[in-house]
Tab-separated table of N, CA and C in Angstrom:
chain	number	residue	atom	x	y	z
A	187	UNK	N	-8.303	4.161	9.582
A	187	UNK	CA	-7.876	3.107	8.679
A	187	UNK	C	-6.491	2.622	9.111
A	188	UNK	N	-6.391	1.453	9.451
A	188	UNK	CA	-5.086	0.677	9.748
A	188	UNK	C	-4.431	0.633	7.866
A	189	UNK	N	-2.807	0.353	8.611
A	189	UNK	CA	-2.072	0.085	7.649
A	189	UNK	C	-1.627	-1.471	7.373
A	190	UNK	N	-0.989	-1.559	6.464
A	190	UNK	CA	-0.937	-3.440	6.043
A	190	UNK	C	-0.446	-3.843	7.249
A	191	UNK	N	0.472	-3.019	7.601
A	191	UNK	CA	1.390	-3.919	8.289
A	191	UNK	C	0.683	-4.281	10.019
A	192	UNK	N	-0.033	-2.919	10.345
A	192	UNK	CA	-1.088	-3.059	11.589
A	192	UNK	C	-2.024	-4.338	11.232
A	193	UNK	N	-2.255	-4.541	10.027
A	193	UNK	CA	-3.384	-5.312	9.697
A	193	UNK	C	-2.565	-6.876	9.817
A	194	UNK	N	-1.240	-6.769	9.504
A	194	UNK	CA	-0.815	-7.822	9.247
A	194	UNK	C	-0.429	-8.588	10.965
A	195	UNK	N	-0.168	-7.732	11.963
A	195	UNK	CA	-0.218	-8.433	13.267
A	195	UNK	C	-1.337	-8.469	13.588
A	196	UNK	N	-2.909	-7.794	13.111
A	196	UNK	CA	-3.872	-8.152	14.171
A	196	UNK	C	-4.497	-9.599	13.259
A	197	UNK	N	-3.790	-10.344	12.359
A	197	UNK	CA	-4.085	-11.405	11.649
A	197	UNK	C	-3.172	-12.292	12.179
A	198	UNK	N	-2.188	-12.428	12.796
A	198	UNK	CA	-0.970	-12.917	13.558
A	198	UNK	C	-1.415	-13.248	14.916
A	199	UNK	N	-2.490	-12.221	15.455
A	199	UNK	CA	-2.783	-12.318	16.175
A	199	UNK	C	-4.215	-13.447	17.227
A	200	UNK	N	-4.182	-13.863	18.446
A	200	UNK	CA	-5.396	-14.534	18.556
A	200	UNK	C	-6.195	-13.487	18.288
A	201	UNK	N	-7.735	-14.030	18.144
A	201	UNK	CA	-8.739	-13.608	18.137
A	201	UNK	C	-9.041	-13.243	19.541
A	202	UNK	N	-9.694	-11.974	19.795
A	202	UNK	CA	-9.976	-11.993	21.318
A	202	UNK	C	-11.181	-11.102	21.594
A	203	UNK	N	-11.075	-9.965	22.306
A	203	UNK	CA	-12.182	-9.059	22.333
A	203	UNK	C	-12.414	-7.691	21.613
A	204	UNK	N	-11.446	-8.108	20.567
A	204	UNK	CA	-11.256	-6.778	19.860
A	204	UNK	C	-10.609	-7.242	18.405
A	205	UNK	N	-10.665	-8.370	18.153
A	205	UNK	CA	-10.640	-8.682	16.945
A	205	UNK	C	-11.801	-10.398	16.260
A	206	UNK	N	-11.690	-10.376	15.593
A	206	UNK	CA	-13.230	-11.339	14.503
A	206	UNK	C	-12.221	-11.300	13.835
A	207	UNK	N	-11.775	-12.857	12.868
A	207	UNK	CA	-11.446	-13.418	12.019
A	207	UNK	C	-12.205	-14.404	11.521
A	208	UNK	N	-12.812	-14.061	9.947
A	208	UNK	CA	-13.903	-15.048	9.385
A	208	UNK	C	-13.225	-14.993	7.653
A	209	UNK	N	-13.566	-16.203	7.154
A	209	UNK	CA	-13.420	-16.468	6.049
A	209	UNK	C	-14.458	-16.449	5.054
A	210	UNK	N	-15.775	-16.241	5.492
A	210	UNK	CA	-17.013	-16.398	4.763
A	210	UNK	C	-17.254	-14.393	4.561
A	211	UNK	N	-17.700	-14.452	3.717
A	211	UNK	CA	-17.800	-13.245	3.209
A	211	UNK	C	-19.721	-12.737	3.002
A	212	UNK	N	-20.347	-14.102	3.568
A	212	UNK	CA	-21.989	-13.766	3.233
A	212	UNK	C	-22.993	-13.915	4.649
A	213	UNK	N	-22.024	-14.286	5.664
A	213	UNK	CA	-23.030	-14.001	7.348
A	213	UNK	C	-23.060	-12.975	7.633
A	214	UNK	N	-23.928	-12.652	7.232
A	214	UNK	CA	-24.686	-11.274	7.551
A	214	UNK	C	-24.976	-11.428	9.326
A	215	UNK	N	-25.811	-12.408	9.494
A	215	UNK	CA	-26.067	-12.426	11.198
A	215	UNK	C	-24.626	-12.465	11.771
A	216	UNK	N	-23.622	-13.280	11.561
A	216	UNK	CA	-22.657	-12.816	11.940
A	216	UNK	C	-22.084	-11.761	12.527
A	217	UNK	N	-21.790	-11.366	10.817
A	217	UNK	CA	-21.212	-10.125	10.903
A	217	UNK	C	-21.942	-8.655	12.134
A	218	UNK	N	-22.978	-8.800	11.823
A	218	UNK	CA	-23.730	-7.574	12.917
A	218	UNK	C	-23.947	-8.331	14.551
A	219	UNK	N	-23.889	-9.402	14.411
A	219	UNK	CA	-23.914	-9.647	15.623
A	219	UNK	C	-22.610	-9.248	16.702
A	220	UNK	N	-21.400	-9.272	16.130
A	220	UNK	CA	-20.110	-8.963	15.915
A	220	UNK	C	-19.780	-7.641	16.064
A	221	UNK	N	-20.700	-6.761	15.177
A	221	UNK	CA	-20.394	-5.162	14.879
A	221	UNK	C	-21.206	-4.369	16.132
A	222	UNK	N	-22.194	-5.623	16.704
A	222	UNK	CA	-22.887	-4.834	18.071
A	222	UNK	C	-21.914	-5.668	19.061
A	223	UNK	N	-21.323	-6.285	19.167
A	223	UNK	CA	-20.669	-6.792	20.217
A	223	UNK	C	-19.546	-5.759	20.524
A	224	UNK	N	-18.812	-5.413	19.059
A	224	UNK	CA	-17.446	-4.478	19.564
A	224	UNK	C	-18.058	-3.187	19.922
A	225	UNK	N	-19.367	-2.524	19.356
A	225	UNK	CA	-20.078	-1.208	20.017
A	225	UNK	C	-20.488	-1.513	20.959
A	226	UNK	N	-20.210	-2.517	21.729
A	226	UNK	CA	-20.815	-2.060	23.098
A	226	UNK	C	-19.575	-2.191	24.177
A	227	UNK	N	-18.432	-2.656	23.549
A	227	UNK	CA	-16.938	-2.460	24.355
A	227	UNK	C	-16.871	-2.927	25.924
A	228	UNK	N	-17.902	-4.265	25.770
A	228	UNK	CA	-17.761	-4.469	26.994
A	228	UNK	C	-16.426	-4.421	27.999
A	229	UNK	N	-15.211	-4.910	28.181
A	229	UNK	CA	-14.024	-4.420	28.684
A	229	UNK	C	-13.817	-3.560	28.749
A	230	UNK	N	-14.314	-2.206	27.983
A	230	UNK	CA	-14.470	-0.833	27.886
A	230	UNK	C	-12.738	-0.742	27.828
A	231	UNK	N	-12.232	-1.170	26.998
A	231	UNK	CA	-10.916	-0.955	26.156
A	231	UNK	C	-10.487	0.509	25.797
A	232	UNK	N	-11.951	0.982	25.439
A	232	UNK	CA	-11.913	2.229	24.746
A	232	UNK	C	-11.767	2.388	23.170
A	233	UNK	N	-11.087	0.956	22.622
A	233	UNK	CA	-10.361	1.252	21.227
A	233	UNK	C	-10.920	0.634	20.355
A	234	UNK	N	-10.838	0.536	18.732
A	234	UNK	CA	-12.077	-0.202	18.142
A	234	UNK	C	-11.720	-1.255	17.914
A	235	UNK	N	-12.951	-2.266	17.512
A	235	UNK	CA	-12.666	-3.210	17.230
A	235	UNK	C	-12.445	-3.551	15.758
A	236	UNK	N	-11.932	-4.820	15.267
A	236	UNK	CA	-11.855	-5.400	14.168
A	236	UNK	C	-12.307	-6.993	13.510
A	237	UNK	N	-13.688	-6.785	12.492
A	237	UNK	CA	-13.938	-7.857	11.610
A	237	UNK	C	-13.267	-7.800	10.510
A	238	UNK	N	-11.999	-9.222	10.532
A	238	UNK	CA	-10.963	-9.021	9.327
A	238	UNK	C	-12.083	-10.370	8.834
A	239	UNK	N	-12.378	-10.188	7.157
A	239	UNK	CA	-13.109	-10.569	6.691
A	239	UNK	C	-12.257	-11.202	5.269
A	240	UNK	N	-11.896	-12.783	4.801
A	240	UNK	CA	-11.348	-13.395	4.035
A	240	UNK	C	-9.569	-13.349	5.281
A	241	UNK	N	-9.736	-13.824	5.983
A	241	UNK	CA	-8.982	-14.265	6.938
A	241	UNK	C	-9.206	-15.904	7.342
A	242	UNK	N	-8.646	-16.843	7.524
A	242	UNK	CA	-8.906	-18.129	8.097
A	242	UNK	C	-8.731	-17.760	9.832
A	243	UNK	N	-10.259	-18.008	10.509
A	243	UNK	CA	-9.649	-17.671	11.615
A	243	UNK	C	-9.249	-19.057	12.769
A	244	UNK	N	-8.415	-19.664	12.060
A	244	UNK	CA	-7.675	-20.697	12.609
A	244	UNK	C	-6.515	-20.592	12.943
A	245	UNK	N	-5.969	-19.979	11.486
A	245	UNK	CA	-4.445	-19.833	11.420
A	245	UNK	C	-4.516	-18.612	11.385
A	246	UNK	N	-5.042	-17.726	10.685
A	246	UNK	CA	-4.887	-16.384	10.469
A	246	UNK	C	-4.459	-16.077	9.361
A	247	UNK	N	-4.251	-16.451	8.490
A	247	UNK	CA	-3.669	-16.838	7.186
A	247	UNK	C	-4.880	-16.212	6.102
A	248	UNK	N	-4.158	-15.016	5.073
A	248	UNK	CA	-5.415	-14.562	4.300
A	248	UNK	C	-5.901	-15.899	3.428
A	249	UNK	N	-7.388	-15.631	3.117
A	249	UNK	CA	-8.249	-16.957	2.173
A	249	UNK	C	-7.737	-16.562	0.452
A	250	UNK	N	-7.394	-15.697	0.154
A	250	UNK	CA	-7.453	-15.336	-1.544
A	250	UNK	C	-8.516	-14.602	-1.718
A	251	UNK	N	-9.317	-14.302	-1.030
A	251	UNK	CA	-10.696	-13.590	-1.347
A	251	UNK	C	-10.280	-12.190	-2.609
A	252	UNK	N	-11.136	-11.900	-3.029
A	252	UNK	CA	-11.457	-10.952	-3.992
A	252	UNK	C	-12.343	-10.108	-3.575
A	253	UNK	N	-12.239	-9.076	-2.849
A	253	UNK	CA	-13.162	-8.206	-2.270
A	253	UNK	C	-13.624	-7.239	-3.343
A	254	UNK	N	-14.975	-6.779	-3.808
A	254	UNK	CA	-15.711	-6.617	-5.016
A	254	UNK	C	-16.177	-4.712	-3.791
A	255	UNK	N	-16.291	-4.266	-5.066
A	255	UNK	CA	-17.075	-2.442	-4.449
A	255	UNK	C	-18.566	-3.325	-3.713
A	256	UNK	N	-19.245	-4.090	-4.061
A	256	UNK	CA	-20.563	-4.539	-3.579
A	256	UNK	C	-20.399	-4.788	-2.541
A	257	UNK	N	-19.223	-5.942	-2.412
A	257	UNK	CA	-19.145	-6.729	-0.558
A	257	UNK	C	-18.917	-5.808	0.175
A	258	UNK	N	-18.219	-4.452	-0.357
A	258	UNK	CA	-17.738	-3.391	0.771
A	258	UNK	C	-19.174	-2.811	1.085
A	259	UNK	N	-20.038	-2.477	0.272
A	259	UNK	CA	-20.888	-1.700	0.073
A	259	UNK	C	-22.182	-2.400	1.282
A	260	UNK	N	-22.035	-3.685	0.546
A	260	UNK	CA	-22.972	-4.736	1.579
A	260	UNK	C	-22.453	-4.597	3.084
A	261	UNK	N	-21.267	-4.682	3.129
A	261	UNK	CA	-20.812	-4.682	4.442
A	261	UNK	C	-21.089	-3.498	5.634
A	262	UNK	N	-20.881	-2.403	4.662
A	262	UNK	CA	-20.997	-0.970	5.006
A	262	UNK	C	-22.466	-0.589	5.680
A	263	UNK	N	-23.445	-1.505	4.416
A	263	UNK	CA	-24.943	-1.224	5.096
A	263	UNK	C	-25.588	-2.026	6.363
A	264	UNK	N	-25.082	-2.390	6.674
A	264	UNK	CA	-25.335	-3.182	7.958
A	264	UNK	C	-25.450	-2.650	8.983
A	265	UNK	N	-24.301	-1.302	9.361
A	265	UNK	CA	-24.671	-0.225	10.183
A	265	UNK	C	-26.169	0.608	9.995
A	266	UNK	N	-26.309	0.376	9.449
A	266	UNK	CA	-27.890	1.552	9.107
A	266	UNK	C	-28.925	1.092	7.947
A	267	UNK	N	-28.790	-0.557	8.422
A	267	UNK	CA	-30.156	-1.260	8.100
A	267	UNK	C	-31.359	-1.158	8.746
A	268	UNK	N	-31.582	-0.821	10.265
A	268	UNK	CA	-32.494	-0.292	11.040
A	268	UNK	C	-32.164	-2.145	12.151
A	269	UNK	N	-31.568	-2.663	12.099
A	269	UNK	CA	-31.410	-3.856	12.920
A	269	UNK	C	-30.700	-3.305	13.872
A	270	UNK	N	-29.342	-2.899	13.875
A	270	UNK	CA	-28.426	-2.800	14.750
A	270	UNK	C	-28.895	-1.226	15.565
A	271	UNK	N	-29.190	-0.850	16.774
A	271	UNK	CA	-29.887	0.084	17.528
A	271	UNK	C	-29.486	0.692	18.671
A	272	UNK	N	-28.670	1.512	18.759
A	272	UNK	CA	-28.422	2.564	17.786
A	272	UNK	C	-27.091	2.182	16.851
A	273	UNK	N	-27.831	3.202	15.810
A	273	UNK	CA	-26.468	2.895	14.589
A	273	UNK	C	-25.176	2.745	15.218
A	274	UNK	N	-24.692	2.389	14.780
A	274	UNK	CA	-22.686	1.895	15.446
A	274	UNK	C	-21.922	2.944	14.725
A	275	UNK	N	-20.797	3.348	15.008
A	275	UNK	CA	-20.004	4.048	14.198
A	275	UNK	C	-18.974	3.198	13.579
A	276	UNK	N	-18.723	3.059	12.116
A	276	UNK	CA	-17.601	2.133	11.639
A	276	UNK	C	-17.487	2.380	10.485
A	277	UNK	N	-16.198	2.168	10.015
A	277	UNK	CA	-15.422	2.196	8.757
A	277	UNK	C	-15.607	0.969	7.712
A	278	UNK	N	-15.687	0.702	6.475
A	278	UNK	CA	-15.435	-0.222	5.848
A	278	UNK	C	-14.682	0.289	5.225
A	279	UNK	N	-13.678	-0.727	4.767
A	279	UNK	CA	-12.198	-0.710	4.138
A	279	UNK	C	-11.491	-1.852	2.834
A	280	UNK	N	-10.797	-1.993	2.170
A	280	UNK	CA	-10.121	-3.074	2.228
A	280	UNK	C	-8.877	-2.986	1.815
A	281	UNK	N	-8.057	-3.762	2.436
A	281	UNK	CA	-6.580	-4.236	2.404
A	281	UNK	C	-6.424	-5.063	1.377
A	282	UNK	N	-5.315	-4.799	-0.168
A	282	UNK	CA	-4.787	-5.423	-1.061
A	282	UNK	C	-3.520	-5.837	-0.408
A	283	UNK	N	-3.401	-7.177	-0.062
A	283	UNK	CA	-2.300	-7.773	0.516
A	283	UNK	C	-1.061	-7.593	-0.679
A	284	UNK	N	0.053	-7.389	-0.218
A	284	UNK	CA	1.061	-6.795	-1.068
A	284	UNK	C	1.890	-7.861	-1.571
A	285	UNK	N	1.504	-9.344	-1.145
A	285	UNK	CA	2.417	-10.501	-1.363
A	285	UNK	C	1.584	-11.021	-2.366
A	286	UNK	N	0.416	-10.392	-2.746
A	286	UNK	CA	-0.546	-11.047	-3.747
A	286	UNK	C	-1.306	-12.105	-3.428
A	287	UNK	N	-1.496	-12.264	-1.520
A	287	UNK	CA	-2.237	-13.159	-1.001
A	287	UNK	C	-3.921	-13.385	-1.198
A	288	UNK	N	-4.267	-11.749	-1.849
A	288	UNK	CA	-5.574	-11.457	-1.855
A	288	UNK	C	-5.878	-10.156	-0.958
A	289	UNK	N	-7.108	-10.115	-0.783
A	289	UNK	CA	-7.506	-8.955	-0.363
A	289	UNK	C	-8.157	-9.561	1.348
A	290	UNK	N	-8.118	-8.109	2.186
A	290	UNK	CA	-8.899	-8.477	3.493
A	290	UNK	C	-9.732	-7.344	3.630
A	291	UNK	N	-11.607	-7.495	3.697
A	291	UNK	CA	-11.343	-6.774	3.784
A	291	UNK	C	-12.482	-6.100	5.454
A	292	UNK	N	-11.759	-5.038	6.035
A	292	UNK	CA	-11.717	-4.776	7.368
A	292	UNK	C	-13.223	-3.932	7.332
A	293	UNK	N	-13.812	-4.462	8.301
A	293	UNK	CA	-14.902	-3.631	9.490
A	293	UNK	C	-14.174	-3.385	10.893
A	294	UNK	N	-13.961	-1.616	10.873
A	294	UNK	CA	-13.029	-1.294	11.906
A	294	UNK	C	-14.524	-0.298	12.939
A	295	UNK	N	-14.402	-0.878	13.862
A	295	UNK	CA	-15.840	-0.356	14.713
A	295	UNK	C	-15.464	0.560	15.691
A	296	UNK	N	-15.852	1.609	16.094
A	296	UNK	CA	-15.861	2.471	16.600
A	296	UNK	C	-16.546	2.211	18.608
A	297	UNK	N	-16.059	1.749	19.614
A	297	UNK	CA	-16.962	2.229	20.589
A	297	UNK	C	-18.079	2.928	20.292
A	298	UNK	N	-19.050	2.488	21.253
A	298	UNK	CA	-20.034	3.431	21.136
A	298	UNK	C	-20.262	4.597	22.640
A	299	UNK	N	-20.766	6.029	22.244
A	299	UNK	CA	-20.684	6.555	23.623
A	299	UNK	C	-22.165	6.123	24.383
A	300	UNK	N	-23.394	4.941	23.803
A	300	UNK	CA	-24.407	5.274	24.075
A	300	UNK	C	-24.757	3.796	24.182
A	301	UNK	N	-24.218	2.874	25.309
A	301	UNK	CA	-24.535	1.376	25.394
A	301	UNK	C	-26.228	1.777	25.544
A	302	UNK	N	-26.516	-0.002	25.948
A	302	UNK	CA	-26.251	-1.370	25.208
A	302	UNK	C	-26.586	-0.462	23.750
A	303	UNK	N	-25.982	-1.229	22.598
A	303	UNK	CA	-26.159	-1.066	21.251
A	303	UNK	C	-26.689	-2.643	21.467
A	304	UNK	N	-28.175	-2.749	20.369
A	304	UNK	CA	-28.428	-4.081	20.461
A	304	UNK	C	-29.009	-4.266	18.825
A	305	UNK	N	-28.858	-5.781	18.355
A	305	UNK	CA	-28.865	-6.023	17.335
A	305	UNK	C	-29.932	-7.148	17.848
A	306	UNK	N	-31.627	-6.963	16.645
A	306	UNK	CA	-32.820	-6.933	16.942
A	306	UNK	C	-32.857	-8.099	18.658
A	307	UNK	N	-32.973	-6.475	19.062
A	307	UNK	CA	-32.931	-6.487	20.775
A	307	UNK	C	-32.689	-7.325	21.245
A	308	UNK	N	-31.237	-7.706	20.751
A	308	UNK	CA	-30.347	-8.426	21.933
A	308	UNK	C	-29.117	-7.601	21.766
A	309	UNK	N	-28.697	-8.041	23.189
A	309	UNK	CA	-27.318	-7.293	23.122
A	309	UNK	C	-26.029	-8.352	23.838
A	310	UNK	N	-25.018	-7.955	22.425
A	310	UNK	CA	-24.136	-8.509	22.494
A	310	UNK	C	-22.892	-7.779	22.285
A	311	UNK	N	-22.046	-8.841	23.622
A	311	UNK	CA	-20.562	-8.449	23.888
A	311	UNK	C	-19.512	-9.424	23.828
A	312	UNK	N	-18.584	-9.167	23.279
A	312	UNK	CA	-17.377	-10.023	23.474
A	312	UNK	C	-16.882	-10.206	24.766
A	313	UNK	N	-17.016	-11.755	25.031
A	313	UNK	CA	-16.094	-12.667	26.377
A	313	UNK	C	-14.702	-13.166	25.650
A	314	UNK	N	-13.793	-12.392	25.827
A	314	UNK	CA	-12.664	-12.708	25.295
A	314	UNK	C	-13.263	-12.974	23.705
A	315	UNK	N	-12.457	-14.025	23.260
A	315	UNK	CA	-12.529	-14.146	22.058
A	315	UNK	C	-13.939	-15.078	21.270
A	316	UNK	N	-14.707	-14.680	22.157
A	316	UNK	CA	-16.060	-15.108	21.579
A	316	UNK	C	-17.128	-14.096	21.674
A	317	UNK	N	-18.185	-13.974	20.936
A	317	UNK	CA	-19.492	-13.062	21.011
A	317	UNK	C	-20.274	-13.743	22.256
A	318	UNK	N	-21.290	-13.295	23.060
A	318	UNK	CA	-22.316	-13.787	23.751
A	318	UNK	C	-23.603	-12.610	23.563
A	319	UNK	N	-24.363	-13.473	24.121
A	319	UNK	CA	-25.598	-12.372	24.278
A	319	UNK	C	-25.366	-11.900	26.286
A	320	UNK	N	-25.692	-10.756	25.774
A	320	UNK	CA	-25.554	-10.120	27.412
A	320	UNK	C	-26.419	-11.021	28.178
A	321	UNK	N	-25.748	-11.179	29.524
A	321	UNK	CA	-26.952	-11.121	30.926
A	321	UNK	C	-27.523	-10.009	31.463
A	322	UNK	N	-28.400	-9.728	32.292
A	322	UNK	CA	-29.328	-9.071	32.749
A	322	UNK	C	-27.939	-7.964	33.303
A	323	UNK	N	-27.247	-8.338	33.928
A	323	UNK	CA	-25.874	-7.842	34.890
A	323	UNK	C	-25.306	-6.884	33.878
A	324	UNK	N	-24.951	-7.712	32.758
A	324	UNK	CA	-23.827	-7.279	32.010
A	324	UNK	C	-24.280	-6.239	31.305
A	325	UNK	N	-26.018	-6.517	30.921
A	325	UNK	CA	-27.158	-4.948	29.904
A	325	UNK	C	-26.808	-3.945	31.153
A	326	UNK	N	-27.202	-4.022	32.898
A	326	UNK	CA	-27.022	-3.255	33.554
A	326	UNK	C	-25.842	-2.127	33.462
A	327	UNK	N	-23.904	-3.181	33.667
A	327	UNK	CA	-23.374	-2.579	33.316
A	327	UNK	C	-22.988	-1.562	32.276
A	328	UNK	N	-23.352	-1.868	31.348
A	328	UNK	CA	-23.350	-1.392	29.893
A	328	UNK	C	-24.285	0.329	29.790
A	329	UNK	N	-25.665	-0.175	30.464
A	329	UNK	CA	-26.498	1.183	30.707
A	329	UNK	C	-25.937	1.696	31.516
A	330	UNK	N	-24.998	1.771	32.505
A	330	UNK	CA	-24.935	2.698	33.612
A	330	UNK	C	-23.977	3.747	33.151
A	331	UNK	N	-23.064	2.987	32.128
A	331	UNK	CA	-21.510	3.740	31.949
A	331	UNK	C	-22.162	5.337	31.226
């Protein structure tokens, strides 16, 4: 679990291959498309990734969101809906912004030790600061590690 203030530069921060900034709180395809992209660590960073969730990811600027026990709960099940294959390892969280901006709240993802992780069998990795679906090359790399 990051602290505000960790939370507060990776919101400062661009979006890249290790962080997701979204303001919508109900893309589900999104969101897992996202949560298999950072489990499969293409750059092989090693470190986890982050979906900051009620973030504008323009500015970076929190939305006011109101993060509810359900959205965490919803969020949480996404790992072990039977879509994402194999399960991912990850945290759900949320951050009460201390300026009274609202709440953020974080899917912190774990590497996985057991590529491709694919979400209904595709597999996806972050190119810099965007998701893609793997190439044939990139599933290769991914299985070999």
């Amino acid at each position: 679990m990051i602290s505000e203030d960790e939370l507060r530069e990776l919101m400062d921060d661009l979006e890249s291959d290790r962080i997701e900034r979204t303001r919508t709180t109900k893309d589900t395809t999104k969101f897992r498309e996202v949560i298999c992209a950072f489990s499969n660590d293409f750059p092989e960073h090693r470190l986890n990734g982050f979906l900051l969730i009620g973030v504008d990811d323009r500015t970076g600027k929190p939305t006011g969101l109101q993060a509810t026990d359900q959205s965490l709960k919803d969020l949480a099940g996404l790992r072990q809906d039977g879509e994402i294959l194999p399960t991912p390892a990850m945290e759900v969280y949320k951050i009460s912004l201390s300026d009274g901006s609202g709440d953020v709240v974080v899917a912190e993802v774990h590497p996985t030790a057991l590529p491709p992780v694919r979400y209904r069998g595709r597999v996806y990795i972050r190119v810099g600061p965007r998701k893609a679906v793997a190439n044939e090359t990139e599933e290769r790399i991914l299985s070999e590690r």
